[in-house]
Coordinates of N, CA and C in Angstrom, one line a residue:
M1 N -43.8 -84.7 -10.8 CA -44.6 -83.5 -11.0 C -44.6 -83.5 -12.6
I2 N -45.5 -82.5 -13.3 CA -45.8 -82.4 -14.5 C -45.5 -80.9 -14.9
E3 N -44.4 -80.9 -15.8 CA -44.0 -79.5 -16.2 C -45.0 -79.0 -17.5
I4 N -45.3 -77.9 -17.4 CA -46.3 -77.4 -18.3 C -45.7 -76.0 -19.2
Q5 N -45.6 -76.0 -20.5 CA -45.2 -74.7 -21.1 C -45.9 -74.7 -22.4
Q6 N -46.2 -73.4 -22.9 CA -47.0 -73.1 -24.0 C -46.4 -72.1 -25.0
S7 N -46.2 -72.4 -26.2 CA -45.6 -71.4 -27.1 C -46.1 -71.6 -28.5
Q8 N -46.6 -70.6 -29.2 CA -46.9 -70.7 -30.5 C -48.0 -71.8 -30.9
G9 N -48.9 -71.9 -30.1 CA -50.0 -72.8 -30.4 C -49.6 -74.2 -29.9
V10 N -48.4 -74.5 -29.2 CA -48.3 -75.9 -28.8 C -48.1 -75.9 -27.2
L11 N -48.9 -76.8 -26.8 CA -48.7 -77.2 -25.3 C -47.9 -78.3 -25.0
Q12 N -47.0 -78.1 -24.2 CA -45.9 -79.2 -23.9 C -46.1 -79.6 -22.5
L13 N -46.3 -80.8 -22.3 CA -46.5 -81.4 -21.1 C -45.3 -82.4 -20.7
V14 N -44.5 -82.3 -19.8 CA -43.2 -83.1 -19.6 C -43.4 -83.8 -18.1
I15 N -43.4 -85.1 -18.2 CA -43.5 -86.0 -17.1 C -42.0 -85.9 -16.4
N16 N -42.0 -85.3 -15.2 CA -40.6 -85.0 -14.7 C -40.6 -85.5 -13.2
R17 N -40.3 -86.9 -13.1 CA -40.1 -87.5 -11.8 C -38.9 -88.6 -12.0
P18 N -37.7 -88.1 -12.5 CA -36.6 -88.9 -13.0 C -36.1 -89.9 -11.9
E19 N -36.2 -89.4 -10.7 CA -35.5 -90.4 -9.6 C -36.5 -91.6 -9.5
K20 N -37.7 -91.5 -10.0 CA -38.6 -92.9 -10.0 C -39.0 -93.2 -11.5
K21 N -37.9 -92.9 -12.4 CA -38.2 -93.2 -13.9 C -39.5 -92.8 -14.5
N22 N -39.9 -91.6 -13.9 CA -41.2 -90.9 -14.3 C -42.4 -91.8 -14.1
A23 N -42.4 -92.7 -13.0 CA -43.6 -93.4 -12.6 C -44.7 -92.4 -12.2
L24 N -45.9 -92.7 -12.6 CA -47.0 -91.7 -12.4 C -47.8 -92.0 -11.3
T25 N -47.9 -91.0 -10.6 CA -48.9 -91.0 -9.2 C -50.2 -90.3 -9.5
R26 N -51.1 -90.3 -8.6 CA -52.4 -89.9 -8.7 C -52.4 -88.4 -9.1
D27 N -51.6 -87.7 -8.3 CA -51.6 -86.5 -8.6 C -51.0 -86.0 -10.0
M28 N -50.2 -86.8 -10.4 CA -49.5 -86.5 -11.9 C -50.5 -86.9 -12.9
Y29 N -51.4 -87.8 -12.7 CA -52.4 -88.3 -13.6 C -53.4 -86.9 -13.7
Q30 N -53.7 -86.5 -12.3 CA -54.7 -85.4 -12.4 C -54.0 -84.3 -13.0
Q31 N -52.8 -83.9 -13.0 CA -52.3 -82.8 -13.6 C -52.4 -83.0 -15.1
L32 N -51.9 -84.1 -15.6 CA -52.0 -84.4 -17.1 C -53.5 -84.2 -17.6
G33 N -54.3 -84.9 -16.9 CA -55.8 -84.8 -17.4 C -56.4 -83.4 -17.3
D34 N -56.1 -82.7 -16.3 CA -56.6 -81.4 -16.4 C -55.9 -80.6 -17.4
A35 N -54.6 -80.5 -17.7 CA -54.0 -80.0 -18.7 C -54.6 -80.2 -20.2
V36 N -54.8 -81.5 -20.4 CA -55.2 -81.9 -21.6 C -56.7 -81.4 -21.8
F37 N -57.5 -81.4 -20.7 CA -58.8 -80.8 -20.8 C -58.9 -79.5 -21.1
R38 N -58.1 -78.7 -20.3 CA -58.0 -77.3 -20.6 C -57.5 -77.0 -22.0
A39 N -56.6 -77.6 -22.5 CA -56.2 -77.3 -23.7 C -57.2 -77.6 -24.8
N40 N -58.0 -78.5 -24.6 CA -59.0 -78.8 -25.7 C -60.1 -77.7 -25.8
N41 N -60.0 -76.9 -24.7 CA -61.0 -75.8 -24.8 C -60.4 -74.5 -24.9
D42 N -59.1 -74.5 -25.1 CA -58.3 -73.3 -25.3 C -58.0 -73.1 -26.8
E43 N -58.6 -72.0 -27.4 CA -58.5 -71.6 -28.9 C -57.0 -71.2 -29.2
T44 N -56.2 -71.1 -28.1 CA -54.8 -70.7 -28.5 C -53.8 -71.9 -28.6
V45 N -54.3 -73.1 -28.3 CA -53.6 -74.4 -28.5 C -54.2 -75.2 -29.6
N46 N -53.2 -75.7 -30.5 CA -53.5 -76.4 -31.7 C -52.8 -77.8 -31.6
A47 N -52.0 -78.0 -30.7 CA -51.3 -79.3 -30.5 C -50.8 -79.4 -29.0
I48 N -50.7 -80.7 -28.8 CA -50.3 -81.0 -27.4 C -49.1 -82.0 -27.6
V49 N -47.9 -81.9 -26.9 CA -46.9 -82.6 -27.0 C -46.6 -83.3 -25.4
I50 N -46.6 -84.5 -25.4 CA -46.3 -85.3 -24.1 C -44.8 -85.8 -24.1
S51 N -44.1 -85.7 -23.2 CA -42.8 -86.3 -23.3 C -42.4 -86.6 -21.8
G52 N -41.2 -87.3 -21.5 CA -40.7 -87.4 -20.3 C -39.1 -86.9 -20.0
A53 N -38.9 -86.6 -18.8 CA -37.5 -85.9 -18.5 C -36.6 -87.1 -18.3
G54 N -35.3 -86.9 -18.5 CA -34.2 -87.7 -18.1 C -34.1 -88.8 -19.0
G55 N -34.5 -88.7 -20.3 CA -34.3 -89.9 -21.2 C -35.3 -91.1 -21.0
V56 N -36.3 -90.8 -20.1 CA -37.4 -91.8 -20.0 C -38.6 -91.3 -20.2
F57 N -39.7 -92.0 -20.9 CA -41.0 -91.5 -21.2 C -41.7 -91.6 -19.8
T58 N -42.0 -93.0 -19.4 CA -42.6 -93.3 -18.1 C -42.4 -94.8 -17.9
A59 N -42.2 -95.1 -16.6 CA -42.1 -96.5 -16.2 C -43.5 -96.9 -15.7
G60 N -44.6 -96.1 -16.0 CA -46.0 -96.6 -15.7 C -46.4 -96.1 -14.5
N61 N -47.5 -96.9 -14.0 CA -48.1 -96.5 -12.6 C -47.3 -96.7 -11.6
D62 N -47.2 -95.8 -10.5 CA -46.4 -96.1 -9.4 C -46.9 -97.3 -8.6
L63 N -46.2 -98.2 -8.3 CA -46.6 -99.4 -7.7 C -47.1 -99.2 -6.3
D64 N -46.6 -98.1 -5.6 CA -47.1 -97.7 -4.3 C -48.6 -97.4 -4.4
D65 N -49.1 -96.7 -5.4 CA -50.3 -96.3 -5.7 C -51.3 -97.6 -5.8
F66 N -50.8 -98.6 -6.6 CA -51.4 -99.8 -6.8 C -51.8 -100.6 -5.4
R67 N -50.6 -100.6 -4.7 CA -50.7 -101.2 -3.2 C -51.6 -100.4 -2.1
A68 N -51.7 -99.2 -2.3 CA -52.7 -98.5 -1.7 C -54.0 -98.8 -2.1
R69 N -54.3 -98.8 -3.3 CA -55.6 -99.0 -3.9 C -56.1 -100.4 -3.7
A70 N -55.2 -101.3 -3.6 CA -55.4 -102.8 -3.3 C -56.0 -103.0 -1.9
T71 N -55.6 -102.1 -1.0 CA -56.1 -102.3 0.4 C -57.0 -101.3 0.9
D72 N -57.6 -100.3 0.0 CA -58.4 -99.3 0.2 C -59.8 -99.8 0.2
E73 N -60.5 -99.7 1.3 CA -62.0 -100.1 1.5 C -62.9 -99.1 0.5
N74 N -62.5 -98.0 0.4 CA -63.5 -97.0 -0.3 C -62.5 -96.4 -1.4
P75 N -62.1 -97.2 -2.4 CA -61.4 -96.7 -3.4 C -61.9 -95.5 -4.3
K76 N -61.0 -94.6 -4.7 CA -61.4 -93.5 -5.5 C -61.3 -94.0 -6.9
P77 N -62.1 -93.3 -7.8 CA -61.9 -93.6 -9.2 C -60.6 -93.5 -9.6
S78 N -60.2 -94.3 -10.6 CA -58.7 -94.3 -11.2 C -58.5 -92.9 -11.8
A79 N -57.5 -92.3 -11.2 CA -57.0 -91.1 -11.9 C -56.3 -91.4 -13.3
G80 N -55.7 -92.6 -13.4 CA -55.1 -92.8 -14.6 C -56.2 -92.9 -15.7
L81 N -57.2 -93.4 -15.5 CA -58.5 -93.3 -16.4 C -59.0 -92.1 -16.7
V82 N -59.0 -91.3 -15.7 CA -59.5 -89.9 -16.0 C -58.7 -89.1 -17.1
F83 N -57.4 -89.5 -17.0 CA -56.4 -88.8 -17.7 C -56.7 -89.6 -19.2
I84 N -56.8 -90.8 -19.3 CA -57.2 -91.5 -20.6 C -58.3 -90.9 -21.2
E85 N -59.4 -90.7 -20.3 CA -60.6 -90.2 -20.9 C -60.4 -88.8 -21.5
A86 N -59.5 -87.9 -20.7 CA -59.3 -86.7 -21.4 C -58.6 -86.8 -22.7
L87 N -57.8 -87.8 -23.0 CA -57.0 -87.9 -24.3 C -58.2 -88.4 -25.2
I88 N -59.1 -89.3 -24.8 CA -60.1 -89.8 -25.8 C -61.0 -88.6 -26.3
N89 N -61.2 -87.8 -25.4 CA -62.2 -86.8 -25.7 C -61.5 -85.4 -26.4
S90 N -60.1 -85.6 -26.4 CA -59.5 -84.4 -26.9 C -59.6 -84.3 -28.5
D91 N -60.2 -83.2 -29.0 CA -60.2 -83.0 -30.3 C -58.8 -82.3 -30.7
T92 N -58.0 -81.8 -29.8 CA -56.7 -81.2 -30.1 C -55.8 -82.3 -30.4
P93 N -55.0 -82.5 -31.3 CA -54.2 -83.4 -31.9 C -53.0 -83.5 -30.7
V94 N -52.7 -84.8 -30.2 CA -51.6 -85.1 -29.3 C -50.6 -85.9 -29.9
I95 N -49.2 -85.3 -29.6 CA -47.9 -86.0 -30.1 C -47.3 -86.5 -28.9
A96 N -46.9 -87.9 -28.8 CA -46.0 -88.3 -27.8 C -44.6 -88.5 -28.3
A97 N -43.5 -88.0 -27.5 CA -42.2 -88.1 -27.8 C -41.8 -89.2 -26.7
V98 N -41.4 -90.3 -27.3 CA -40.9 -91.4 -26.2 C -39.4 -91.7 -26.4
E99 N -38.8 -91.5 -25.3 CA -37.4 -92.0 -25.0 C -37.3 -93.0 -23.9
G100 N -36.4 -94.0 -24.1 CA -36.3 -95.0 -22.9 C -37.6 -95.8 -22.6
L101 N -37.9 -95.9 -21.4 CA -38.9 -96.9 -21.0 C -40.4 -96.3 -21.2
A102 N -41.3 -97.1 -21.8 CA -42.7 -96.6 -22.0 C -43.4 -98.0 -21.5
I103 N -43.6 -98.2 -20.0 CA -44.1 -99.3 -19.4 C -45.5 -99.0 -19.0
G104 N -46.5 -100.3 -19.1 CA -47.8 -100.2 -18.8 C -48.6 -99.1 -19.4
I105 N -49.2 -98.3 -18.7 CA -49.9 -97.1 -19.3 C -49.0 -96.4 -20.1
G106 N -47.8 -96.3 -19.8 CA -46.9 -95.6 -20.8 C -46.9 -95.9 -22.2
T107 N -47.4 -97.4 -22.4 CA -47.5 -97.8 -23.8 C -49.0 -97.6 -24.1
T108 N -50.0 -98.1 -23.2 CA -51.3 -98.0 -23.5 C -51.9 -96.6 -24.0
L109 N -51.3 -95.6 -23.3 CA -51.8 -94.3 -23.3 C -51.4 -93.9 -24.9
L110 N -50.4 -94.4 -25.5 CA -49.9 -94.1 -26.8 C -51.1 -94.3 -27.9
L111 N -51.9 -95.4 -27.7 CA -53.0 -95.8 -28.4 C -54.1 -94.7 -28.5
H112 N -54.0 -93.7 -27.7 CA -55.1 -92.6 -27.8 C -54.4 -91.3 -28.2
V113 N -53.2 -91.1 -28.6 CA -52.5 -89.9 -29.2 C -52.6 -90.2 -30.7
D114 N -52.2 -89.1 -31.3 CA -52.2 -89.1 -32.9 C -50.8 -89.4 -33.6
V115 N -49.9 -89.0 -33.1 CA -48.6 -89.2 -33.5 C -47.5 -89.5 -32.5
V116 N -47.1 -90.7 -32.6 CA -45.9 -91.2 -31.6 C -44.5 -91.1 -32.4
V117 N -43.7 -90.4 -31.7 CA -42.4 -90.2 -32.3 C -41.4 -91.2 -31.1
A118 N -40.8 -92.1 -31.6 CA -39.9 -92.9 -30.6 C -38.4 -92.9 -31.0
A119 N -37.7 -93.0 -30.0 CA -36.3 -93.3 -30.2 C -35.9 -94.5 -30.7
E120 N -34.9 -94.9 -31.2 CA -34.6 -96.4 -31.5 C -34.5 -97.2 -30.4
S121 N -33.9 -96.9 -29.4 CA -33.8 -97.8 -28.0 C -34.9 -97.7 -27.1
A122 N -36.0 -96.9 -27.5 CA -37.2 -96.9 -26.6 C -37.7 -98.4 -26.3
K123 N -38.2 -98.7 -25.1 CA -38.8 -99.9 -24.8 C -40.1 -99.8 -24.5
F124 N -41.0 -100.6 -25.1 CA -42.4 -100.7 -24.8 C -42.8 -102.1 -24.1
K125 N -43.4 -102.0 -23.1 CA -43.8 -103.2 -22.5 C -45.0 -103.0 -21.6
T126 N -45.9 -104.2 -21.6 CA -47.0 -104.2 -20.7 C -46.9 -105.3 -19.8
A127 N -47.1 -105.2 -18.5 CA -46.9 -106.3 -17.6 C -48.1 -106.6 -16.6
F128 N -49.4 -106.3 -17.1 CA -50.5 -106.4 -16.3 C -50.7 -107.8 -15.8
V129 N -50.7 -108.9 -16.8 CA -50.8 -110.2 -16.4 C -49.9 -110.7 -15.3
D130 N -48.6 -110.2 -15.7 CA -47.7 -110.6 -14.6 C -47.9 -110.1 -13.1
L131 N -48.4 -109.1 -13.2 CA -49.0 -108.5 -11.8 C -50.2 -109.0 -11.3
G132 N -50.9 -109.9 -11.9 CA -52.2 -110.3 -11.6 C -53.3 -109.5 -12.0
L133 N -53.1 -108.6 -12.9 CA -53.9 -107.5 -13.4 C -54.5 -107.9 -14.8
V134 N -55.3 -107.1 -15.5 CA -55.8 -107.1 -16.8 C -55.4 -105.7 -17.6
P135 N -55.4 -105.7 -18.8 CA -55.1 -104.5 -19.6 C -56.0 -103.4 -19.2
E136 N -55.8 -102.2 -19.3 CA -56.5 -101.1 -19.1 C -56.2 -99.9 -20.2
A137 N -57.0 -98.9 -20.0 CA -57.0 -97.8 -21.0 C -57.6 -98.1 -22.4
A138 N -58.6 -99.1 -22.2 CA -59.3 -99.4 -23.5 C -58.4 -100.1 -24.5
S139 N -57.1 -100.6 -24.0 CA -56.1 -101.2 -24.9 C -56.6 -102.6 -25.5
T140 N -57.8 -103.3 -24.9 CA -58.3 -104.5 -25.3 C -59.1 -104.3 -26.7
V141 N -59.4 -103.0 -26.9 CA -59.9 -102.5 -28.4 C -59.0 -101.9 -29.1
T142 N -58.4 -100.8 -28.6 CA -57.5 -100.1 -29.3 C -56.2 -100.8 -29.8
M143 N -55.6 -101.7 -29.1 CA -54.4 -102.3 -29.5 C -54.7 -103.3 -30.7
P144 N -55.7 -104.1 -30.6 CA -56.0 -104.9 -31.8 C -56.3 -104.0 -33.1
L145 N -56.8 -103.0 -32.9 CA -57.2 -102.1 -33.8 C -56.0 -101.6 -34.6
H146 N -55.0 -101.1 -33.8 CA -53.7 -100.5 -34.2 C -52.7 -101.7 -34.8
L147 N -52.5 -102.9 -33.9 CA -51.5 -103.8 -34.0 C -51.9 -105.1 -34.6
G148 N -53.4 -105.3 -34.6 CA -53.9 -106.7 -34.9 C -53.8 -107.7 -33.7
A149 N -54.6 -108.7 -33.7 CA -54.8 -109.6 -32.7 C -53.6 -110.4 -32.2
R150 N -52.7 -110.7 -33.2 CA -51.7 -111.5 -32.8 C -50.6 -110.6 -32.1
R151 N -50.4 -109.5 -32.6 CA -49.3 -108.7 -31.9 C -49.9 -108.2 -30.6
T152 N -51.2 -108.1 -30.4 CA -51.8 -107.7 -29.3 C -51.6 -108.6 -28.2
T153 N -51.7 -109.9 -28.5 CA -51.5 -111.1 -27.6 C -50.0 -111.1 -27.3
D154 N -49.0 -110.8 -28.0 CA -47.5 -110.8 -27.7 C -47.4 -109.7 -26.7
L155 N -47.9 -108.5 -26.9 CA -47.8 -107.5 -25.8 C -48.4 -107.7 -24.4
L156 N -49.8 -108.0 -24.7 CA -50.7 -107.9 -23.4 C -50.6 -109.1 -22.6
L157 N -50.6 -110.3 -23.2 CA -50.5 -111.6 -22.5 C -49.0 -112.2 -22.2
L158 N -48.2 -112.0 -23.4 CA -46.8 -112.6 -23.2 C -45.9 -111.7 -22.7
G159 N -46.3 -110.3 -22.7 CA -45.5 -109.3 -22.1 C -44.2 -109.2 -23.0
E160 N -44.2 -109.3 -24.2 CA -43.1 -109.0 -25.1 C -42.5 -107.4 -25.1
V161 N -41.4 -107.3 -25.1 CA -40.8 -105.9 -25.2 C -40.4 -105.6 -26.5
L162 N -40.9 -104.5 -27.1 CA -40.5 -103.9 -28.3 C -39.5 -102.8 -28.2
N163 N -38.6 -102.7 -29.2 CA -37.7 -101.5 -29.3 C -38.5 -100.4 -30.3
G164 N -38.0 -99.3 -30.6 CA -38.6 -98.4 -31.4 C -38.9 -98.8 -32.8
N165 N -37.9 -99.5 -33.5 CA -38.3 -100.0 -34.7 C -39.4 -101.2 -34.9
E166 N -39.1 -101.9 -33.8 CA -40.3 -103.0 -33.8 C -41.8 -102.4 -33.6
A167 N -41.7 -101.3 -32.7 CA -43.0 -100.7 -32.4 C -43.5 -100.0 -33.7
R168 N -42.6 -99.5 -34.5 CA -42.9 -98.9 -35.7 C -43.5 -100.0 -36.8
E169 N -42.8 -101.1 -36.9 CA -43.3 -101.9 -37.8 C -44.6 -102.4 -37.5
C170 N -45.0 -102.5 -36.2 CA -46.3 -103.1 -36.0 C -47.4 -102.2 -35.9
G171 N -47.1 -101.0 -35.7 CA -48.0 -99.9 -35.9 C -48.3 -99.1 -34.6
L172 N -47.5 -99.5 -33.6 CA -47.6 -98.7 -32.5 C -47.0 -97.3 -32.6
V173 N -46.0 -97.0 -33.2 CA -45.4 -95.9 -33.2 C -45.3 -95.4 -34.8
S174 N -45.4 -93.9 -34.8 CA -45.5 -93.4 -36.2 C -44.2 -93.2 -36.9
R175 N -43.2 -92.8 -36.1 CA -41.9 -92.7 -36.8 C -40.8 -92.8 -35.9
V176 N -39.5 -93.2 -36.1 CA -38.4 -93.5 -35.2 C -37.3 -92.6 -35.8
V177 N -36.6 -92.2 -34.6 CA -35.6 -91.2 -34.7 C -34.4 -91.7 -34.0
D178 N -33.1 -90.9 -34.1 CA -32.2 -91.3 -33.2 C -32.3 -91.2 -31.7
D179 N -31.6 -91.9 -31.0 CA -31.8 -91.5 -29.5 C -31.4 -90.1 -29.3
G180 N -32.4 -89.5 -28.3 CA -32.1 -88.1 -27.9 C -32.8 -87.3 -28.9
Q181 N -33.6 -87.7 -29.8 CA -34.1 -86.8 -30.8 C -35.7 -86.8 -31.0
A182 N -36.3 -87.5 -30.0 CA -37.7 -87.8 -30.1 C -38.5 -86.5 -29.9
L183 N -38.1 -85.7 -28.8 CA -38.8 -84.6 -28.6 C -38.7 -83.6 -29.6
A184 N -37.4 -83.3 -30.0 CA -37.1 -82.3 -31.2 C -38.1 -82.7 -32.3
E185 N -38.2 -83.8 -32.8 CA -39.1 -84.3 -33.8 C -40.4 -84.0 -33.5
A186 N -40.9 -84.4 -32.4 CA -42.3 -84.2 -31.9 C -42.7 -82.8 -31.9
M187 N -41.8 -82.0 -31.6 CA -42.1 -80.5 -31.6 C -42.3 -80.0 -33.0
I188 N -41.4 -80.5 -33.9 CA -41.5 -80.1 -35.4 C -42.9 -80.5 -35.9
V189 N -43.4 -81.8 -35.4 CA -44.5 -82.3 -36.1 C -45.7 -81.4 -35.4
A190 N -45.6 -80.9 -34.2 CA -46.7 -80.2 -33.4 C -46.6 -78.7 -34.1
A191 N -45.5 -78.3 -34.3 CA -45.4 -76.9 -35.0 C -46.1 -76.8 -36.4
G192 N -46.0 -78.0 -37.1 CA -46.7 -78.1 -38.3 C -48.1 -78.0 -38.1
L193 N -48.6 -78.9 -37.4 CA -50.0 -78.9 -36.9 C -50.6 -77.6 -36.5
A194 N -49.9 -76.8 -35.7 CA -50.3 -75.6 -35.2 C -50.6 -74.5 -36.3
T195 N -49.9 -74.9 -37.4 CA -50.2 -73.7 -38.6 C -51.5 -74.1 -39.3
K196 N -52.1 -75.2 -39.1 CA -53.2 -75.7 -39.8 C -54.6 -75.0 -39.4
P197 N -55.4 -74.7 -40.2 CA -56.9 -74.4 -39.7 C -57.4 -75.2 -38.6
R198 N -57.7 -74.4 -37.3 CA -58.0 -75.2 -36.1 C -59.2 -76.1 -36.3
E199 N -60.1 -75.6 -36.6 CA -61.6 -76.3 -36.8 C -61.4 -77.5 -37.6
A200 N -60.8 -77.2 -38.8 CA -60.7 -78.4 -39.8 C -60.0 -79.6 -39.1
L201 N -58.9 -79.0 -38.5 CA -58.0 -80.1 -37.8 C -58.8 -80.9 -36.9
R202 N -59.5 -80.1 -35.9 CA -60.3 -80.8 -34.9 C -61.6 -81.8 -35.5
A203 N -62.4 -81.1 -36.5 CA -63.3 -82.0 -37.1 C -62.7 -83.1 -37.7
S204 N -61.5 -83.1 -38.4 CA -61.0 -84.2 -39.0 C -60.8 -85.4 -38.0
K205 N -60.0 -84.8 -36.8 CA -59.7 -85.9 -35.9 C -60.9 -86.7 -35.3
R206 N -62.1 -85.9 -35.2 CA -63.4 -86.3 -34.6 C -63.8 -87.4 -35.6
L207 N -63.7 -87.2 -36.9 CA -64.2 -87.9 -37.8 C -63.3 -89.4 -38.0
I208 N -62.0 -89.3 -37.8 CA -61.1 -90.3 -38.0 C -61.5 -91.4 -36.7
R209 N -61.8 -90.9 -35.6 CA -62.0 -91.7 -34.5 C -63.5 -92.0 -34.3
A210 N -64.3 -91.4 -34.9 CA -65.7 -91.7 -34.6 C -66.1 -93.1 -34.8
P211 N -65.5 -94.0 -35.8 CA -66.2 -95.4 -36.1 C -65.9 -96.3 -34.7
W212 N -64.9 -96.1 -34.1 CA -64.7 -97.0 -32.9 C -64.7 -96.4 -31.5
R213 N -65.4 -95.2 -31.4 CA -65.3 -94.3 -30.2 C -66.4 -95.1 -29.2
E214 N -67.5 -95.6 -29.6 CA -68.3 -96.3 -28.7 C -67.7 -97.7 -28.3
Q215 N -67.0 -98.4 -29.1 CA -66.2 -99.6 -28.7 C -65.2 -99.3 -27.6
V216 N -64.6 -98.0 -27.8 CA -63.4 -97.6 -26.9 C -64.1 -97.4 -25.5
E217 N -65.2 -96.8 -25.6 CA -66.0 -96.5 -24.2 C -66.5 -97.5 -23.5
Q218 N -67.0 -98.5 -24.3 CA -67.4 -99.9 -23.7 C -66.3 -100.7 -23.1
A219 N -65.2 -100.6 -23.7 CA -63.9 -101.4 -23.2 C -63.5 -100.7 -22.0
L220 N -63.5 -99.4 -22.0 CA -62.9 -98.8 -20.6 C -64.0 -99.2 -19.6
A221 N -65.1 -99.1 -19.7 CA -66.1 -99.7 -18.6 C -65.8 -101.2 -18.2
R222 N -65.6 -102.0 -19.2 CA -65.4 -103.4 -18.9 C -63.9 -103.6 -18.1
E223 N -63.1 -102.9 -18.6 CA -61.9 -103.2 -18.1 C -61.6 -102.5 -16.8
R224 N -62.5 -101.4 -16.5 CA -62.5 -100.8 -15.2 C -62.8 -101.7 -14.0
E225 N -63.9 -102.3 -14.4 CA -64.6 -103.3 -13.5 C -63.6 -104.5 -13.2
V226 N -63.1 -105.1 -14.2 CA -62.4 -106.4 -13.9 C -61.0 -106.1 -13.3
F227 N -60.4 -104.8 -13.7 CA -59.2 -104.3 -13.1 C -59.3 -104.1 -11.6
S228 N -60.5 -103.4 -11.2 CA -60.6 -103.3 -9.7 C -60.8 -104.6 -8.9
E229 N -61.4 -105.5 -9.7 CA -61.5 -106.7 -8.9 C -60.2 -107.4 -8.9
R230 N -59.4 -107.5 -10.0 CA -58.1 -108.0 -10.0 C -57.1 -107.3 -9.0
L231 N -57.1 -106.0 -8.9 CA -56.3 -105.3 -8.0 C -56.4 -105.7 -6.6
R232 N -57.7 -106.3 -6.3 CA -57.9 -106.7 -4.7 C -57.5 -108.3 -4.6
S233 N -57.1 -108.8 -5.8 CA -56.9 -110.3 -5.8 C -55.8 -110.8 -4.9
E234 N -55.8 -112.1 -4.4 CA -54.5 -112.5 -3.7 C -53.3 -112.5 -4.6
D235 N -53.5 -113.2 -5.9 CA -52.4 -113.2 -6.7 C -51.7 -111.7 -7.1
C236 N -52.6 -110.8 -7.2 CA -52.1 -109.3 -7.5 C -51.3 -108.9 -6.2
R237 N -51.8 -109.0 -5.2 CA -51.2 -108.6 -3.9 C -49.9 -109.3 -3.7
A238 N -49.8 -110.7 -4.1 CA -48.6 -111.3 -3.8 C -47.4 -110.8 -4.9
A239 N -47.9 -110.7 -6.1 CA -47.1 -110.2 -7.1 C -46.5 -108.8 -6.7
L240 N -47.4 -107.8 -6.3 CA -46.8 -106.7 -5.8 C -46.0 -106.7 -4.6
D241 N -46.1 -107.6 -3.8 CA -45.2 -107.7 -2.6 C -43.7 -108.3 -2.8
K242 N -43.8 -108.9 -4.2 CA -42.6 -109.5 -4.5 C -41.6 -108.7 -5.1
L243 N -42.2 -107.4 -5.6 CA -41.6 -106.5 -6.5 C -40.6 -105.4 -5.7
P244 N -39.6 -105.1 -5.9 CA -38.8 -103.9 -5.2 C -39.4 -102.7 -5.7
G245 N -39.3 -101.7 -4.8 CA -39.9 -100.3 -5.0 C -39.5 -99.6 -6.4
A246 N -38.3 -100.1 -6.9 CA -37.9 -99.4 -8.1 C -38.6 -99.8 -9.2
E247 N -39.1 -101.0 -9.3 CA -39.8 -101.5 -10.5 C -41.2 -101.1 -10.7
R248 N -41.4 -100.9 -11.8 CA -42.9 -100.1 -12.2 C -43.6 -101.1 -13.3
A249 N -44.9 -101.0 -13.3 CA -45.6 -101.6 -14.5 C -46.9 -101.0 -14.8

């Protein structure tokens, strides 16, 4: 489930499924996307904070959802991408507080938020290729933009794992704090943003992102098509069948 709280201009979204390492289901994506969309049109919200319960950000997409989509003859649009599109279209600043695992979309969604606060021992990893899939969430454009082409290859093709400090060094993370302090620091950042003139803040964010907005939208469309094809491939199904239910990507 997604816990939603609002106070003093800050909307807090907490991914709360600790028994599954906060793996995201279709319903959870829908809740996140709806909350971000509503906040963007709410004049009482000046900042959004996304975090995970139980010392974990998120272990990524629930693999049971992948398995269901792989065999569905009439698949529904990806709820995960609906959430990503809500982030892309949000003029309200978004801050992520990352503790523990940030796997798959748990890493790629960070490329669409404005400030990422990570604990030192946070773990960032994408395993799309290992599952017979391809990168998503427009990460084929946004990751080279933030990290450069070489580091993007390390993460998206080689599946390299980064800790908080390594993620900060390559530009994935804005700032690193002691373990257990990511949310507190993110709330401080959000509180500071909440005091700023709302329309100036939103207009500035639009201007910052305008140069590559069209590229991001095109990447989403390309990735969506290929990801859907790969999800139904034999090697993807074989990879999913080999994984225990506790693992996520």
